[in-house]
Coordinates of N, CA, C and O in Angstrom, one line a residue:
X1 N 85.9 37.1 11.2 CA 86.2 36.0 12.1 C 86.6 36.6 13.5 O 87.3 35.9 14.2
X2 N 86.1 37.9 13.9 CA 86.0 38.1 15.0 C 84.8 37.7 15.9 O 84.0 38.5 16.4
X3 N 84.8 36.1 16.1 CA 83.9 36.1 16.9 C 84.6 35.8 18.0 O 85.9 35.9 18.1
X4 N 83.6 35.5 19.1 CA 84.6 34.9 20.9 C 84.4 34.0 20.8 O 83.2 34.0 20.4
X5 N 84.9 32.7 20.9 CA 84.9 31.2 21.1 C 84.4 31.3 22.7 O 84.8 32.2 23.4
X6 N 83.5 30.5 23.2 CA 83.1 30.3 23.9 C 83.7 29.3 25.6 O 83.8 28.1 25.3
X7 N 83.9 29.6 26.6 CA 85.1 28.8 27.5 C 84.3 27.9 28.2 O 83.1 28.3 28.5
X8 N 84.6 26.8 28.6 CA 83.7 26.2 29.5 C 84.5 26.3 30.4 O 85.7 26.8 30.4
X9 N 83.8 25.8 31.6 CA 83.8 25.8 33.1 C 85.3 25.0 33.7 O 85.8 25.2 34.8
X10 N 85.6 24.2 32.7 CA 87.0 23.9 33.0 C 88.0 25.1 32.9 O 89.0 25.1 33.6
X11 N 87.7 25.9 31.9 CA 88.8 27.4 31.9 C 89.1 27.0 30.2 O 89.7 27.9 29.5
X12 N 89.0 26.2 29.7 CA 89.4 25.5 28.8 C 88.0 26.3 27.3 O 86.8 26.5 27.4
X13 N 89.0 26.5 26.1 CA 88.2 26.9 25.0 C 87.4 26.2 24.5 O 88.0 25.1 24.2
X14 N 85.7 26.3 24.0 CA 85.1 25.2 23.7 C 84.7 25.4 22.4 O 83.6 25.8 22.0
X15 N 85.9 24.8 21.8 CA 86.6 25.0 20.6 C 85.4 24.1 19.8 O 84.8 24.7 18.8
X16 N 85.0 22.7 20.1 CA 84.6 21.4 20.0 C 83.1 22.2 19.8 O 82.6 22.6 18.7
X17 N 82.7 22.3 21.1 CA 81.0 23.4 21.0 C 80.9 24.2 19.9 O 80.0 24.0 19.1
X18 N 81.7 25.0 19.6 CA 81.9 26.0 18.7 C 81.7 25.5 17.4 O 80.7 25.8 16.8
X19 N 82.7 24.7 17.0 CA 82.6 24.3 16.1 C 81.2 23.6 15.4 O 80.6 23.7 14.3
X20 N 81.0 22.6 16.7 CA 79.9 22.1 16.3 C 78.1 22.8 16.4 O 77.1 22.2 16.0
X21 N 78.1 23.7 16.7 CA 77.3 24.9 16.6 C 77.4 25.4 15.4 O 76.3 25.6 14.8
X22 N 78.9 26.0 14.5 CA 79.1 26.5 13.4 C 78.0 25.4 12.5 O 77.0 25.8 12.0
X23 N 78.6 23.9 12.5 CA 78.6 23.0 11.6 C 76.7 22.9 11.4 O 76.3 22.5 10.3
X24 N 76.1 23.0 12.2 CA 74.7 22.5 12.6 C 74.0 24.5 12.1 O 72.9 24.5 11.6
X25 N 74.4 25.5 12.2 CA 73.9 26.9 11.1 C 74.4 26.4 9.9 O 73.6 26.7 9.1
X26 N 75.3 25.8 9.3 CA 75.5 25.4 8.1 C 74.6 24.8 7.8 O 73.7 25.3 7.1
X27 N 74.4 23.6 8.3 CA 73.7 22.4 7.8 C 72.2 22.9 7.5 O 71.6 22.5 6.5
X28 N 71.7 23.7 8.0 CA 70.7 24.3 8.5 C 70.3 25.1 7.4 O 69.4 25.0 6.5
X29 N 71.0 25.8 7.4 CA 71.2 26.6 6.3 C 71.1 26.2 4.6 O 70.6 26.7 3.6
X30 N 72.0 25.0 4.9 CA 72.2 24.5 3.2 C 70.3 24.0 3.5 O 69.3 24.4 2.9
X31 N 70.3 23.2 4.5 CA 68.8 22.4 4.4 C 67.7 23.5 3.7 O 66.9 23.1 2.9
X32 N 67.9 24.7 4.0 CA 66.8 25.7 3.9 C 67.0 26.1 2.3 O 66.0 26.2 1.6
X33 N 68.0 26.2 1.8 CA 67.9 26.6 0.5 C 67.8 25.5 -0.2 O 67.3 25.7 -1.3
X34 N 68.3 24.2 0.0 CA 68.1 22.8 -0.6 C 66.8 22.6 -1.0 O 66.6 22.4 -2.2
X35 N 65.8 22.8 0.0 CA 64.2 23.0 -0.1 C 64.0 23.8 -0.7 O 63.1 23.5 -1.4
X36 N 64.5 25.5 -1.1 CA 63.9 26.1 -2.0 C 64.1 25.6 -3.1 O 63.2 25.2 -4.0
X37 N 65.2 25.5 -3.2 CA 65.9 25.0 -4.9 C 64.7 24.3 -5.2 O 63.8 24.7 -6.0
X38 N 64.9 23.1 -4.6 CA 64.3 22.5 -5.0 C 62.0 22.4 -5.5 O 61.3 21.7 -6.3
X39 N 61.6 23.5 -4.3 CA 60.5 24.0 -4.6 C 60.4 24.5 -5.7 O 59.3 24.4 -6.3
X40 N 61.6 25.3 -6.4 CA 61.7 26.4 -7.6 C 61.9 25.2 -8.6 O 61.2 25.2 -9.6
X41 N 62.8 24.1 -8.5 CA 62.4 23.6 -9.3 C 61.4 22.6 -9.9 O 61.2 22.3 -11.1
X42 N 60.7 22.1 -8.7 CA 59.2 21.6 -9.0 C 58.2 22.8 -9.2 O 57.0 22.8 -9.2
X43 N 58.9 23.6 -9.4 CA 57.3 24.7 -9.9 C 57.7 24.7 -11.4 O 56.8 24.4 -12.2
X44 N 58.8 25.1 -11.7 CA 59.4 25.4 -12.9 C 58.9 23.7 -13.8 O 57.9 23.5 -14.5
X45 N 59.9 22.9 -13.5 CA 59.4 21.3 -14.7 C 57.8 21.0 -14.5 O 57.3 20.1 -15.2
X46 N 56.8 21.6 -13.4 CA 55.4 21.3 -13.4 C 54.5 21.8 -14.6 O 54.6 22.9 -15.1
X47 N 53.7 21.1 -14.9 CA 52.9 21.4 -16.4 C 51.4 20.9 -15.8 O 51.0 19.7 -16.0
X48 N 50.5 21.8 -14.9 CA 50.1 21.7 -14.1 C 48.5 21.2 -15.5 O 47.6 20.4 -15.2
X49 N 48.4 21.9 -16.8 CA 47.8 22.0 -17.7 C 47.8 21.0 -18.7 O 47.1 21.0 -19.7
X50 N 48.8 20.1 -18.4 CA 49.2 19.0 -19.5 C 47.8 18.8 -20.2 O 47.6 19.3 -21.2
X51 N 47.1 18.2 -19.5 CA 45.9 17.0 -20.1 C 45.2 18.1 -20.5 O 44.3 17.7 -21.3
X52 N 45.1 20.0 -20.3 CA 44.0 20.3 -20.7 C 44.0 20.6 -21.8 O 42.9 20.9 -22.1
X53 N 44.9 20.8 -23.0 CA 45.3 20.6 -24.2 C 44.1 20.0 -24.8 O 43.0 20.4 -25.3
X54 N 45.0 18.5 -24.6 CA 43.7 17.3 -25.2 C 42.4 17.1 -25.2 O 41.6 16.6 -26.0
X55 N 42.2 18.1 -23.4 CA 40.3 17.5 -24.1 C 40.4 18.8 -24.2 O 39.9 19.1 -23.1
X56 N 40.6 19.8 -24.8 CA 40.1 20.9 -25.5 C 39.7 20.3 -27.2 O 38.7 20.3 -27.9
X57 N 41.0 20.0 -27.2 CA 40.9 19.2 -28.9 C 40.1 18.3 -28.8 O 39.9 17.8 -30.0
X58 N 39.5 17.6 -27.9 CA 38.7 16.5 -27.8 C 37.1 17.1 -28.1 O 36.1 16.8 -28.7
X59 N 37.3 17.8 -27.4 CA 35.4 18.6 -27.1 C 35.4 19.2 -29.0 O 34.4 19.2 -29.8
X60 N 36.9 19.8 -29.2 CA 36.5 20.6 -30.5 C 36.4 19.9 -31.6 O 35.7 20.4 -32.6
X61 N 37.1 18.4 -31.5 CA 36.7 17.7 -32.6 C 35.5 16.8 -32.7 O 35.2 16.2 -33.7
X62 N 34.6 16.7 -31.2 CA 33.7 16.0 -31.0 C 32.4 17.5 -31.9 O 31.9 17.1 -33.0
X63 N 32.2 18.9 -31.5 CA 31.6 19.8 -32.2 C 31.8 19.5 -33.3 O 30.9 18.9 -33.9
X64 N 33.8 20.0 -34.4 CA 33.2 19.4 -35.9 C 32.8 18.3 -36.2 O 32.4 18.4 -37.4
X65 N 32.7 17.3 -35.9 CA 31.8 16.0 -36.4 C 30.7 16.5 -36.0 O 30.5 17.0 -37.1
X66 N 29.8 16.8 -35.3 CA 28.6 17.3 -35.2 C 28.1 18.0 -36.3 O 27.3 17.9 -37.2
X67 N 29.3 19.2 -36.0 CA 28.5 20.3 -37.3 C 28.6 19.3 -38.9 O 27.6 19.0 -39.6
X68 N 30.3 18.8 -39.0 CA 29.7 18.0 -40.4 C 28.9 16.9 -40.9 O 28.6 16.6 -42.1
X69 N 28.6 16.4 -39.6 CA 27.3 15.7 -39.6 C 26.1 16.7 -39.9 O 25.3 16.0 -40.6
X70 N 25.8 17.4 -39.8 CA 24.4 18.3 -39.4 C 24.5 19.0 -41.2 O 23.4 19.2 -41.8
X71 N 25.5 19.2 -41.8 CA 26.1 19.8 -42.9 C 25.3 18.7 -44.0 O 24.7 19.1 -45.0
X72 N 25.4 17.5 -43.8 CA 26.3 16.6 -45.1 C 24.0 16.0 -44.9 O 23.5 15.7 -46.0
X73 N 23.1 16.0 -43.4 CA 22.3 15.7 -43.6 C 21.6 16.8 -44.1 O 20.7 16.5 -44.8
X74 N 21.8 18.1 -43.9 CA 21.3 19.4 -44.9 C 21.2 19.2 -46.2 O 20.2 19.4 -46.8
X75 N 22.3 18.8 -46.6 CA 22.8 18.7 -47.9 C 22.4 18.1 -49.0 O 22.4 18.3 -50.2
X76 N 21.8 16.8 -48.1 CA 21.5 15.5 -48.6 C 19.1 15.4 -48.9 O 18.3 14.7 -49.3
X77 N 19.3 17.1 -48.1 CA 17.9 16.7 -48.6 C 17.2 17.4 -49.8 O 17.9 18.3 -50.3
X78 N 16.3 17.3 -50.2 CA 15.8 17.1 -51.3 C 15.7 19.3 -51.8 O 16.1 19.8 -52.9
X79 N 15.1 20.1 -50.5 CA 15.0 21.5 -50.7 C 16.4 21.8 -51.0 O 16.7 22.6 -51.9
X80 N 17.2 21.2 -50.2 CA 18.6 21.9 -50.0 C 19.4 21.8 -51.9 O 19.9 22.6 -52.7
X81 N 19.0 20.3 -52.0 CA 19.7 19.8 -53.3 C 19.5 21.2 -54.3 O 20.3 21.8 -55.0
X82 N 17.9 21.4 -54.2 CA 17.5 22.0 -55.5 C 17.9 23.1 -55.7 O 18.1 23.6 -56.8
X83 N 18.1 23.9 -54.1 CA 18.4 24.8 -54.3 C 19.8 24.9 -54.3 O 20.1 25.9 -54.9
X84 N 20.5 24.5 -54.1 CA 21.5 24.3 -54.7 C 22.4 24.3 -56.2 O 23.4 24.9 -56.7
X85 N 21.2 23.2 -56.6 CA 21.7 23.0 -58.0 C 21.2 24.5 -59.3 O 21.7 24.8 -60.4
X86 N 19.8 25.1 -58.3 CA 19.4 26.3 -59.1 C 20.6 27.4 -59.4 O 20.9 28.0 -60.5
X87 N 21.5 27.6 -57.7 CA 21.8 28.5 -58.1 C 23.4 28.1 -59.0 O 24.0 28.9 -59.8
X88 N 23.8 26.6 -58.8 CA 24.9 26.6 -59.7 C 24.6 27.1 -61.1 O 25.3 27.9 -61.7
X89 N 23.4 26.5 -61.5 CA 22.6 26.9 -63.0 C 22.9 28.0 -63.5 O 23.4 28.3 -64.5
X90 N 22.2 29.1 -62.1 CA 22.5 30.4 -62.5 C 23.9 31.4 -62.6 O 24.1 32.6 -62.8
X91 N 24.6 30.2 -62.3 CA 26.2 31.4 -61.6 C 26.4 30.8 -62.9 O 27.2 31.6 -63.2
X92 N 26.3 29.8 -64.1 CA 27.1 28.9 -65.0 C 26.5 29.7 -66.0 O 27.3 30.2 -66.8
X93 N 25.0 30.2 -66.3 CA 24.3 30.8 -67.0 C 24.8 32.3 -67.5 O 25.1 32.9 -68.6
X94 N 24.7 32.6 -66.0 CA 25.4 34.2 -66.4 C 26.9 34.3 -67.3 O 27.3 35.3 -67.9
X95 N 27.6 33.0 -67.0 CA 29.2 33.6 -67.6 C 28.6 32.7 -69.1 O 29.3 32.7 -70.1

């Protein structure tokens, strides 16, 4: 607190100036970190990725219905059946 108070022209200390110069670097100051704080904390609670979650699981569950669709029509036809059922025959045969 060694600063010089500044005198005006009356000879008189401008105690009033002073002060109110102090009070307006304060203000200033709080203003400036008020804004970071607060930048830091809209970065921090931001979930800039929310929705892309969902349509990931959206696209992935739109593929397995495709594939188990594509599966169950394989399945269902007449080459697939047989061969199928041959080789149960043979895996039941051998034991």
């Amino acid at each position: 607190m060694n600063e010089t108070i500044p005198i005006n022209v009356d000879g008189q200390a401008g105690l009033f100036i002073h002060a109110r110069q102090t009070a307006a670097e304060l203000r200033e100051r709080g203003r400036r970190q008020l804004c970071c704080l607060d930048a830091r904390l809209r970065t921090l609670t931001a979930e800039p990725e929310e929705g892309a979650a969902t349509a990931e699981y959206a696209v992935v569950l739109i593929a397995a219905t495709g594939f188990a669709a594509l599966l169950i029509s394989i399945t269902k036809s007449d080459a697939v059946k047989t061969l199928l059922t041959n080789i149960v025959k043979k895996a039941l045969n051998v034991g």
